[in-house]
Amino acid sequence: MDPNQVSPGRDRRIPSPISAAQAIQPSSPRLFFSAAAAASPGGGGGASHRRIAIAVDLSDESAYAIRWAVRNYLRPGDAVVLLHVRPTSVLYGADWGAIDPSAAEDGDSEESKRKLEDEFDAFTASKAQEVAQPLVEARIPFKIHIVKDHDMKERLCIEVERLGIGAVIMGSRGFGAARSSSKAGLGSVSDYCVHHCACPVVVVRFPDDGSGAGSGAEDPNKQDGPDRTGGAEEKPELHPLPQRQH
């Protein structure tokens, strides 16, 4: 029997996991490198202690999650990926800024659609650089990874596994048009990622009073909670309890 001949009862080719993953990706990812990542060995893709993804939807919640990560989670040697999944249609979930909708009224021509897509891509990249400012100020190498998909929850988990991410940091209130109006519990996206991501997921709760919607200009070395700079902490004065009369 010819050794190269395949028996009728066996599959001729078994698709690899890589080819299967490529088959479900609707578009190629777009990577934008920060100056710190480009200056680091291997352009930010070399050996590092950890590879951390921060899922962003370009909202105040995402900006707060980045600032929280800089203050409380990231450490020297970490490589950060800002992971953004934008809707396949720019008219769905595009609630982050003023993109002129009149472009969509010029007809359904491919040229007008392509123009709107290009404008939205440029806006997305610009906005991502804006929310990444705390990473720039802290000189933490990062990449901006943007993909398009109609299913944000599933695509986030796919990209996390495909990029070999060690941990994911994300806000607690959902993303884009799917942002939950309820302040209680996790949003639908973060809840899905907690149960389906192949790595640990850190969910950052956005302050209910909206105090986290700052510009990010605060000191990135400031730690939440007690002072950790080594200075003497002020001890609260303790008063004796009143004696109970019998």
Coordinates of N, CA and C in Angstrom, one line a residue:
M1 N 0.8 -1.2 0.0 CA 0.0 0.0 0.0 C 0.9 1.2 0.0
D2 N 0.5 2.2 -0.8 CA 1.3 3.4 -0.9 C 1.2 4.2 0.4
P3 N 2.4 4.5 1.0 CA 2.3 5.2 2.4 C 1.7 6.6 2.3
N4 N 1.7 7.2 1.1 CA 1.2 8.5 0.9 C -0.3 8.5 0.7
Q5 N -0.9 7.3 0.5 CA -2.3 7.2 0.2 C -3.1 7.3 1.5
V6 N -4.2 8.1 1.5 CA -5.0 8.3 2.7 C -6.2 7.3 2.7
S7 N -6.4 6.6 3.8 CA -7.5 5.6 3.8 C -8.8 6.4 3.7
P8 N -9.8 5.7 3.1 CA -11.1 6.4 2.9 C -11.8 6.8 4.2
G9 N -11.5 6.1 5.3 CA -12.2 6.3 6.5 C -11.6 7.5 7.4
R10 N -10.5 8.1 6.8 CA -9.8 9.1 7.6 C -9.9 10.4 6.9
D11 N -9.9 11.5 7.7 CA -10.0 12.8 7.0 C -8.6 13.1 6.4
R12 N -8.7 13.7 5.2 CA -7.5 14.0 4.5 C -6.7 15.1 5.2
R13 N -7.4 16.2 5.7 CA -6.7 17.2 6.4 C -7.5 17.6 7.7
I14 N -6.8 17.8 8.7 CA -7.4 18.2 10.0 C -7.0 19.6 10.2
P15 N -7.9 20.6 10.2 CA -7.6 22.0 10.4 C -6.9 22.2 11.7
S16 N -5.9 23.0 11.7 CA -5.2 23.4 12.9 C -5.9 24.4 13.6
P17 N -5.7 24.6 15.0 CA -6.4 25.6 15.7 C -6.1 27.0 15.2
I18 N -4.9 27.2 14.6 CA -4.5 28.5 14.1 C -5.4 28.9 12.9
S19 N -5.6 27.9 11.9 CA -6.4 28.2 10.8 C -7.8 28.4 11.1
A20 N -8.3 27.6 12.2 CA -9.7 27.8 12.6 C -9.9 29.2 13.2
A21 N -8.9 29.7 13.9 CA -9.0 31.0 14.5 C -9.0 32.1 13.4
Q22 N -8.2 31.9 12.4 CA -8.1 32.9 11.3 C -9.4 32.9 10.5
A23 N -10.1 31.8 10.5 CA -11.3 31.7 9.7 C -12.5 32.5 10.3
I24 N -12.4 32.8 11.6 CA -13.5 33.5 12.2 C -13.2 35.0 12.5
Q25 N -12.1 35.4 12.0 CA -11.7 36.8 12.2 C -12.2 37.6 11.0
P26 N -13.2 38.5 11.2 CA -13.7 39.2 10.0 C -12.8 40.3 9.5
S27 N -11.8 40.7 10.2 CA -10.9 41.8 9.7 C -9.6 41.7 10.3
S28 N -8.6 42.2 9.7 CA -7.2 42.2 10.2 C -7.1 43.2 11.3
P29 N -6.3 42.9 12.4 CA -6.1 43.8 13.5 C -5.3 45.0 13.1
R30 N -5.4 46.1 13.7 CA -4.6 47.3 13.5 C -3.8 47.5 14.8
L31 N -2.5 47.6 14.6 CA -1.6 47.8 15.8 C -1.0 49.2 15.6
F32 N -1.0 50.0 16.7 CA -0.4 51.3 16.8 C 0.6 51.2 18.0
F33 N 1.9 51.5 17.7 CA 2.9 51.3 18.7 C 3.2 52.7 19.4
S34 N 3.3 52.6 20.7 CA 3.7 53.8 21.4 C 5.2 54.0 21.3
A35 N 5.7 55.3 21.6 CA 7.1 55.6 21.5 C 7.9 54.7 22.5
A36 N 7.3 54.5 23.6 CA 8.0 53.7 24.7 C 8.2 52.3 24.2
A37 N 7.1 51.7 23.5 CA 7.2 50.3 23.1 C 8.2 50.2 21.9
A38 N 8.2 51.2 21.1 CA 9.2 51.2 19.9 C 10.6 51.3 20.4
A39 N 10.8 52.0 21.5 CA 12.2 52.2 22.1 C 12.7 51.0 22.9
S40 N 11.7 50.2 23.3 CA 12.1 49.0 24.2 C 12.7 47.9 23.3
P41 N 13.5 47.0 23.9 CA 14.1 45.9 23.1 C 13.0 45.1 22.4
G42 N 13.2 44.9 21.1 CA 12.3 44.2 20.3 C 11.1 44.9 20.0
G43 N 11.1 46.3 20.1 CA 9.9 47.1 19.8 C 8.7 46.8 20.6
G44 N 9.0 46.4 21.9 CA 7.9 46.2 22.8 C 7.4 44.8 22.7
G45 N 7.9 44.0 21.8 CA 7.5 42.6 21.6 C 8.4 41.6 22.2
G46 N 9.5 42.1 22.8 CA 10.5 41.2 23.4 C 10.1 40.6 24.7
A47 N 11.1 40.0 25.3 CA 10.8 39.3 26.6 C 10.4 40.3 27.6
S48 N 9.3 40.0 28.4 CA 8.9 40.9 29.4 C 8.3 40.0 30.6
H49 N 8.1 40.6 31.7 CA 7.6 39.8 32.8 C 6.2 39.3 32.6
R50 N 5.3 40.2 32.2 CA 3.9 39.9 31.9 C 3.4 40.6 30.7
R51 N 2.4 40.0 30.1 CA 1.7 40.7 29.0 C 0.3 40.9 29.4
I52 N 0.0 42.2 29.7 CA -1.3 42.6 30.3 C -2.1 43.3 29.2
A53 N -3.4 42.9 29.1 CA -4.3 43.6 28.2 C -5.3 44.4 29.0
I54 N -5.6 45.7 28.5 CA -6.6 46.5 29.1 C -7.7 46.7 28.1
A55 N -8.8 46.1 28.3 CA -9.9 46.3 27.3 C -10.5 47.6 27.4
V56 N -10.6 48.3 26.3 CA -11.1 49.7 26.3 C -12.2 49.9 25.3
D57 N -13.1 50.8 25.7 CA -14.2 51.2 24.7 C -14.1 52.7 24.5
L58 N -13.0 53.4 24.9 CA -12.8 54.8 24.7 C -13.7 55.6 25.6
S59 N -14.2 55.1 26.7 CA -15.2 55.8 27.5 C -14.4 56.3 28.8
D60 N -15.1 57.0 29.7 CA -14.6 57.4 31.0 C -14.2 56.2 31.8
E61 N -15.1 55.2 31.7 CA -14.8 53.9 32.5 C -13.5 53.3 32.1
S62 N -13.2 53.3 30.8 CA -12.0 52.7 30.3 C -10.8 53.5 30.7
A63 N -10.9 54.8 30.6 CA -9.8 55.7 31.0 C -9.5 55.5 32.5
Y64 N -10.6 55.3 33.3 CA -10.4 55.1 34.7 C -9.7 53.8 35.0
A65 N -10.0 52.7 34.2 CA -9.4 51.4 34.3 C -7.9 51.5 34.0
I66 N -7.5 52.3 33.0 CA -6.1 52.5 32.7 C -5.4 53.2 33.8
R67 N -6.0 54.2 34.4 CA -5.3 54.9 35.5 C -5.2 54.0 36.7
W68 N -6.2 53.2 37.0 CA -6.2 52.3 38.1 C -5.0 51.3 37.9
A69 N -4.9 50.8 36.7 CA -3.9 49.8 36.4 C -2.5 50.4 36.6
V70 N -2.3 51.6 36.1 CA -1.0 52.3 36.3 C -0.6 52.4 37.8
R71 N -1.6 52.8 38.6 CA -1.4 53.0 40.0 C -1.2 51.8 40.8
N72 N -2.0 50.7 40.5 CA -2.2 49.6 41.4 C -1.7 48.2 40.9
Y73 N -1.6 48.1 39.6 CA -1.4 46.7 39.0 C -0.1 46.5 38.2
L74 N 0.2 47.5 37.3 CA 1.3 47.3 36.4 C 2.6 47.5 37.2
R75 N 3.7 46.8 36.7 CA 5.0 46.9 37.3 C 6.0 46.9 36.2
P76 N 7.3 47.3 36.6 CA 8.3 47.4 35.6 C 8.5 46.1 34.8
G77 N 8.7 46.2 33.5 CA 8.8 45.0 32.7 C 7.6 44.5 32.0
D78 N 6.4 45.0 32.5 CA 5.1 44.6 31.9 C 5.0 45.2 30.5
A79 N 4.4 44.4 29.6 CA 4.0 44.9 28.2 C 2.5 45.0 28.2
V80 N 2.0 46.1 27.8 CA 0.6 46.4 27.9 C 0.0 46.5 26.5
V81 N -1.2 45.8 26.3 CA -1.9 45.9 25.1 C -3.3 46.5 25.4
L82 N -3.5 47.7 24.8 CA -4.9 48.3 24.8 C -5.7 47.6 23.8
L83 N -6.7 46.8 24.2 CA -7.5 46.0 23.3 C -8.8 46.6 23.1
H84 N -9.1 47.0 21.8 CA -10.4 47.6 21.5 C -11.1 46.9 20.4
V85 N -12.3 46.5 20.6 CA -13.1 45.8 19.6 C -14.2 46.8 19.2
R86 N -14.1 47.3 18.0 CA -15.1 48.3 17.5 C -16.2 47.6 16.7
P87 N -17.4 48.1 16.7 CA -18.5 47.4 15.9 C -18.2 47.3 14.4
T88 N -18.7 46.3 13.8 CA -18.5 46.2 12.3 C -19.1 47.3 11.6
S89 N -20.2 47.8 12.0 CA -20.8 49.0 11.4 C -20.5 50.2 12.3
V90 N -20.0 51.3 11.8 CA -19.6 52.5 12.6 C -20.8 53.2 13.1
L91 N -22.0 52.9 12.6 CA -23.2 53.5 13.0 C -23.8 52.8 14.3
Y92 N -23.2 51.7 14.7 CA -23.6 51.0 15.8 C -22.6 51.1 16.9
G93 N -23.1 51.7 18.1 CA -22.2 51.8 19.2 C -21.3 52.9 19.2
A94 N -21.3 53.8 18.2 CA -20.4 54.9 18.1 C -20.9 56.1 18.9
D95 N -20.6 56.0 20.2 CA -21.2 57.0 21.1 C -20.1 57.8 21.8
W96 N -18.9 57.9 21.2 CA -17.8 58.5 21.9 C -17.5 59.9 21.5
G97 N -18.0 60.3 20.4 CA -17.7 61.7 19.9 C -18.5 62.1 18.7
A98 N -18.2 63.3 18.2 CA -19.0 63.8 17.1 C -18.4 63.5 15.8
I99 N -18.9 62.4 15.2 CA -18.5 62.1 13.8 C -19.7 62.5 12.9
D100 N -19.5 63.3 11.9 CA -20.6 63.9 11.2 C -21.5 62.8 10.5
P101 N -22.7 62.6 10.9 CA -23.5 61.5 10.4 C -24.0 61.8 9.0
S102 N -23.8 63.1 8.5 CA -24.3 63.4 7.1 C -23.6 62.6 6.1
A103 N -22.4 62.0 6.4 CA -21.7 61.2 5.4 C -22.5 60.0 5.0
A104 N -23.4 59.5 6.0 CA -24.2 58.3 5.8 C -25.4 58.7 4.9
E105 N -25.7 60.0 4.8 CA -26.9 60.4 4.0 C -26.6 60.6 2.6
D106 N -25.4 60.4 2.1 CA -25.0 60.7 0.8 C -25.3 59.5 -0.1
G107 N -26.0 58.5 0.4 CA -26.3 57.3 -0.3 C -25.5 56.1 0.2
D108 N -25.8 55.0 -0.4 CA -25.2 53.7 0.1 C -24.0 53.3 -0.8
S109 N -23.4 54.3 -1.4 CA -22.3 54.0 -2.3 C -21.1 53.4 -1.4
E110 N -20.3 52.6 -2.1 CA -19.2 52.0 -1.4 C -18.2 53.1 -1.0
E111 N -18.1 54.2 -1.8 CA -17.1 55.2 -1.6 C -17.5 56.0 -0.3
S112 N -18.8 56.3 -0.1 CA -19.2 57.0 1.1 C -19.0 56.1 2.3
K113 N -19.3 54.8 2.2 CA -19.1 53.9 3.3 C -17.7 53.8 3.7
R114 N -16.8 53.7 2.7 CA -15.4 53.6 2.9 C -14.9 54.9 3.6
K115 N -15.4 56.1 3.2 CA -15.0 57.3 3.7 C -15.3 57.4 5.2
L116 N -16.6 57.0 5.5 CA -17.0 57.0 6.9 C -16.2 56.0 7.8
E117 N -15.8 54.9 7.2 CA -15.0 53.9 7.9 C -13.6 54.5 8.2
D118 N -13.0 55.1 7.2 CA -11.7 55.7 7.4 C -11.7 56.8 8.4
E119 N -12.8 57.6 8.4 CA -12.9 58.7 9.4 C -13.0 58.1 10.8
F120 N -13.8 57.1 10.9 CA -14.0 56.5 12.2 C -12.8 55.8 12.7
D121 N -12.0 55.1 11.8 CA -10.8 54.5 12.2 C -9.8 55.5 12.7
A122 N -9.7 56.7 12.0 CA -8.8 57.7 12.5 C -9.2 58.3 13.8
F123 N -10.5 58.4 14.0 CA -11.0 58.9 15.3 C -10.7 57.9 16.4
T124 N -10.9 56.6 16.1 CA -10.7 55.6 17.1 C -9.2 55.6 17.6
A125 N -8.3 55.7 16.6 CA -6.9 55.7 16.9 C -6.5 56.9 17.8
S126 N -7.1 58.0 17.4 CA -6.8 59.3 18.1 C -7.3 59.2 19.5
K127 N -8.5 58.7 19.7 CA -9.1 58.6 21.0 C -8.4 57.6 21.9
A128 N -7.9 56.5 21.3 CA -7.2 55.5 22.0 C -5.9 56.1 22.5
Q129 N -5.2 56.9 21.7 CA -4.0 57.6 22.2 C -4.3 58.5 23.4
E130 N -5.5 59.1 23.3 CA -5.8 60.1 24.4 C -6.1 59.3 25.7
V131 N -6.8 58.2 25.7 CA -7.0 57.5 27.0 C -5.8 56.8 27.5
A132 N -4.8 56.6 26.6 CA -3.5 55.9 27.0 C -2.5 56.9 27.6
Q133 N -2.9 58.2 27.8 CA -2.0 59.1 28.3 C -1.3 58.8 29.6
P134 N -2.1 58.2 30.6 CA -1.4 57.7 31.8 C -0.3 56.7 31.6
L135 N -0.4 55.9 30.6 CA 0.7 55.0 30.3 C 1.9 55.7 29.7
V136 N 1.7 56.7 28.9 CA 2.7 57.5 28.3 C 3.5 58.3 29.4
E137 N 2.7 58.9 30.4 CA 3.3 59.6 31.4 C 4.1 58.7 32.4
A138 N 3.7 57.5 32.6 CA 4.4 56.5 33.4 C 5.5 55.8 32.7
R139 N 5.6 56.1 31.4 CA 6.7 55.5 30.5 C 6.5 53.9 30.5
I140 N 5.3 53.5 30.4 CA 5.0 52.1 30.3 C 4.8 51.7 28.8
P141 N 5.6 50.8 28.3 CA 5.4 50.4 26.9 C 4.0 49.8 26.6
F142 N 3.4 50.2 25.5 CA 2.1 49.7 25.2 C 1.9 49.7 23.7
K143 N 0.9 48.8 23.3 CA 0.4 48.8 21.9 C -1.1 48.9 21.9
I144 N -1.6 49.5 20.9 CA -3.0 49.7 20.7 C -3.5 48.7 19.7
H145 N -4.3 47.8 20.1 CA -4.8 46.7 19.2 C -6.2 46.8 18.9
I146 N -6.6 47.1 17.7 CA -8.0 47.4 17.3 C -8.4 46.4 16.3
V147 N -9.6 45.8 16.6 CA -10.2 44.8 15.7 C -11.6 45.2 15.5
K148 N -12.2 44.6 14.4 CA -13.7 44.9 14.2 C -14.4 43.5 14.3
D149 N -15.6 43.6 14.9 CA -16.4 42.4 15.0 C -17.8 42.9 15.5
H150 N -18.8 42.1 15.1 CA -20.2 42.4 15.6 C -20.4 41.8 17.0
D151 N -19.6 40.9 17.4 CA -19.8 40.3 18.8 C -18.6 40.7 19.6
M152 N -18.7 41.7 20.4 CA -17.6 42.2 21.2 C -17.1 41.3 22.2
K153 N -18.0 40.6 22.9 CA -17.7 39.8 24.1 C -16.8 38.6 23.6
E154 N -17.3 37.9 22.6 CA -16.6 36.7 22.1 C -15.3 37.1 21.5
R155 N -15.2 38.2 20.7 CA -14.0 38.6 20.1 C -12.9 39.0 21.1
L156 N -13.3 39.7 22.2 CA -12.4 40.0 23.2 C -11.7 38.7 23.7
C157 N -12.4 37.7 24.0 CA -11.9 36.5 24.5 C -11.0 35.8 23.5
I158 N -11.4 35.9 22.2 CA -10.5 35.3 21.1 C -9.2 36.0 21.0
E159 N -9.2 37.3 21.1 CA -8.0 38.1 20.9 C -7.1 37.9 22.1
V160 N -7.7 37.8 23.3 CA -6.9 37.6 24.5 C -6.1 36.3 24.4
E161 N -6.7 35.2 24.0 CA -6.1 33.9 23.8 C -5.1 34.0 22.7
R162 N -5.4 34.6 21.6 CA -4.6 34.6 20.4 C -3.3 35.4 20.6
L163 N -3.4 36.5 21.5 CA -2.2 37.3 21.7 C -1.4 36.8 22.9
G164 N -1.8 35.8 23.5 CA -1.1 35.2 24.7 C -1.1 36.1 25.9
I165 N -2.2 36.7 26.2 CA -2.3 37.6 27.3 C -2.3 36.9 28.6
G166 N -1.6 37.5 29.6 CA -1.5 36.8 30.9 C -2.6 37.2 31.9
A167 N -3.2 38.5 31.7 CA -4.3 39.0 32.5 C -5.0 40.1 31.8
V168 N -6.3 40.3 32.0 CA -7.1 41.3 31.4 C -7.6 42.2 32.5
I169 N -7.5 43.5 32.2 CA -8.1 44.5 33.1 C -9.2 45.2 32.3
M170 N -10.4 45.4 32.9 CA -11.5 46.0 32.2 C -12.4 46.7 33.2
G171 N -13.2 47.6 32.7 CA -14.2 48.3 33.5 C -15.4 47.3 33.8
S172 N -16.2 47.7 34.7 CA -17.3 46.9 35.1 C -18.7 47.1 34.5
R173 N -18.7 48.2 33.6 CA -20.1 48.6 33.2 C -20.4 48.3 31.7
G174 N -19.8 47.3 31.1 CA -20.1 47.0 29.7 C -19.4 48.0 28.8
F175 N -19.7 47.8 27.5 CA -18.9 48.6 26.5 C -19.8 49.1 25.4
G176 N -19.5 50.3 24.9 CA -20.1 50.9 23.8 C -21.6 50.9 23.9
A177 N -22.4 50.6 22.9 CA -23.8 50.6 22.9 C -24.4 49.6 23.9
A178 N -23.6 48.6 24.2 CA -24.0 47.5 25.1 C -23.8 47.9 26.6
R179 N -23.4 49.1 26.9 CA -23.1 49.6 28.2 C -24.4 49.4 29.0
S180 N -24.3 48.8 30.2 CA -25.5 48.6 31.0 C -25.9 49.8 31.7
S181 N -27.2 50.1 31.8 CA -27.6 51.3 32.5 C -27.7 51.1 34.0
S182 N -27.6 49.8 34.4 CA -27.6 49.5 35.8 C -26.2 49.7 36.4
K183 N -26.2 50.2 37.6 CA -24.9 50.4 38.3 C -24.6 49.2 39.2
A184 N -25.5 48.3 39.3 CA -25.3 47.1 40.2 C -24.7 46.0 39.4
G185 N -23.7 45.3 40.0 CA -23.1 44.1 39.4 C -22.3 44.5 38.1
L186 N -21.9 43.4 37.4 CA -21.0 43.6 36.3 C -21.8 43.8 35.0
G187 N -21.2 44.5 34.1 CA -21.8 44.7 32.8 C -21.8 43.4 32.0
S188 N -22.5 43.3 30.9 CA -22.6 42.0 30.1 C -21.3 41.6 29.6
V189 N -20.5 42.6 29.1 CA -19.2 42.2 28.5 C -18.2 41.7 29.6
S190 N -18.1 42.5 30.7 CA -17.1 42.0 31.7 C -17.6 40.7 32.3
D191 N -18.9 40.5 32.5 CA -19.3 39.3 33.1 C -19.0 38.1 32.1
Y192 N -19.2 38.3 30.8 CA -18.9 37.2 29.9 C -17.4 36.9 29.9
C193 N -16.6 37.9 29.9 CA -15.1 37.7 29.9 C -14.6 37.0 31.2
V194 N -15.2 37.3 32.3 CA -14.9 36.7 33.6 C -15.1 35.2 33.5
H195 N -16.1 34.8 32.8 CA -16.4 33.3 32.7 C -15.8 32.6 31.5
H196 N -15.3 33.4 30.5 CA -14.9 32.7 29.3 C -13.5 33.0 28.9
C197 N -12.8 34.0 29.4 CA -11.4 34.3 29.0 C -10.5 33.2 29.6
A198 N -9.4 33.0 28.8 CA -8.5 31.9 29.1 C -7.5 32.4 30.2
C199 N -7.6 33.6 30.7 CA -6.7 34.1 31.7 C -7.5 34.9 32.8
P200 N -6.8 35.2 33.9 CA -7.5 36.0 34.9 C -8.0 37.3 34.4
V201 N -9.2 37.7 34.9 CA -9.8 39.0 34.5 C -9.9 39.9 35.7
V202 N -9.4 41.1 35.7 CA -9.5 42.0 36.8 C -10.5 43.1 36.4
V203 N -11.6 43.1 37.1 CA -12.7 44.0 36.8 C -12.6 45.2 37.8
V204 N -12.5 46.4 37.2 CA -12.3 47.7 37.9 C -13.7 48.4 38.0
R205 N -14.1 48.6 39.2 CA -15.4 49.3 39.4 C -15.3 50.8 39.3
F206 N -16.1 51.4 38.4 CA -16.1 52.8 38.2 C -16.8 53.5 39.4
P207 N -16.3 54.5 40.0 CA -17.0 55.1 41.1 C -18.4 55.6 40.8
D208 N -19.3 55.3 41.7 CA -20.7 55.6 41.4 C -21.0 57.1 41.3
D209 N -20.1 57.9 42.0 CA -20.3 59.3 42.0 C -19.7 60.0 40.8
G210 N -19.1 59.2 39.9 CA -18.5 59.8 38.7 C -17.1 60.4 38.9
S211 N -16.5 60.3 40.1 CA -15.3 60.9 40.4 C -14.1 60.4 39.6
G212 N -14.3 59.2 39.0 CA -13.2 58.7 38.2 C -13.1 59.2 36.8
A213 N -14.1 60.1 36.4 CA -14.1 60.6 35.0 C -13.2 61.8 34.9
G214 N -11.9 61.7 35.4 CA -11.0 62.8 35.3 C -10.2 62.7 34.0
S215 N -9.3 63.7 33.8 CA -8.5 63.7 32.6 C -7.3 62.8 32.7
G216 N -7.0 62.2 33.9 CA -5.9 61.3 34.0 C -4.6 62.1 34.3
A217 N -4.7 63.4 34.6 CA -3.5 64.2 34.9 C -3.0 64.0 36.3
E218 N -3.6 63.1 37.1 CA -3.2 62.9 38.5 C -1.9 62.1 38.5
D219 N -1.2 62.1 39.6 CA 0.1 61.4 39.8 C -0.1 59.9 39.5
P220 N 0.5 59.4 38.5 CA 0.4 57.9 38.2 C 1.0 57.1 39.3
N221 N 1.9 57.6 40.1 CA 2.6 56.8 41.2 C 1.7 56.8 42.5
K222 N 0.6 57.6 42.5 CA -0.2 57.6 43.7 C -0.9 56.3 43.8
Q223 N -0.9 55.7 45.0 CA -1.5 54.4 45.3 C -2.9 54.6 46.0
D224 N -3.8 53.8 45.6 CA -5.1 53.8 46.3 C -4.9 53.2 47.7
G225 N -5.7 53.7 48.6 CA -5.6 53.1 50.0 C -4.6 53.8 50.8
P226 N -4.0 53.1 51.8 CA -3.1 53.8 52.8 C -1.8 54.2 52.0
D227 N -1.1 55.2 52.6 CA 0.1 55.7 52.0 C 1.2 54.6 52.1
R228 N 1.9 54.4 50.9 CA 2.9 53.4 50.9 C 4.3 53.9 50.6
T229 N 4.5 55.2 50.9 CA 5.8 55.8 50.6 C 6.7 55.7 51.7
G230 N 6.3 55.1 52.8 CA 7.3 54.8 53.9 C 7.1 55.9 55.0
G231 N 6.3 56.9 54.8 CA 6.2 58.0 55.8 C 5.3 57.5 57.0
A232 N 5.4 58.2 58.1 CA 4.6 57.8 59.3 C 3.2 58.1 59.0
E233 N 2.3 57.1 59.3 CA 0.9 57.3 59.1 C 0.3 57.9 60.4
E234 N -0.6 58.7 60.2 CA -1.3 59.4 61.4 C -2.3 58.4 62.0
K235 N -2.1 58.1 63.3 CA -2.9 57.1 63.9 C -4.2 57.8 64.5
P236 N -5.3 57.2 64.3 CA -6.5 57.9 64.9 C -6.5 57.9 66.4
E237 N -7.1 58.9 67.0 CA -7.2 59.0 68.4 C -8.3 58.2 68.9
L238 N -8.0 57.4 69.9 CA -9.0 56.4 70.5 C -9.5 57.0 71.8
H239 N -10.8 57.1 71.9 CA -11.4 57.6 73.1 C -12.0 56.4 73.9
P240 N -11.9 56.5 75.3 CA -12.4 55.4 76.1 C -13.9 55.3 76.0
L241 N -14.4 54.1 76.0 CA -15.8 53.8 76.0 C -16.4 54.2 77.3
P242 N -17.6 54.9 77.2 CA -18.3 55.2 78.5 C -18.7 54.0 79.3
Q243 N -18.5 54.1 80.6 CA -18.9 52.9 81.4 C -20.4 52.8 81.5
R244 N -20.9 51.6 81.5 CA -22.3 51.3 81.5 C -22.8 51.4 83.0
Q245 N -23.8 52.1 83.2 CA -24.3 52.2 84.6 C -25.3 51.1 84.9
H246 N -25.2 50.5 86.0 CA -26.1 49.4 86.4 C -27.2 49.9 87.2

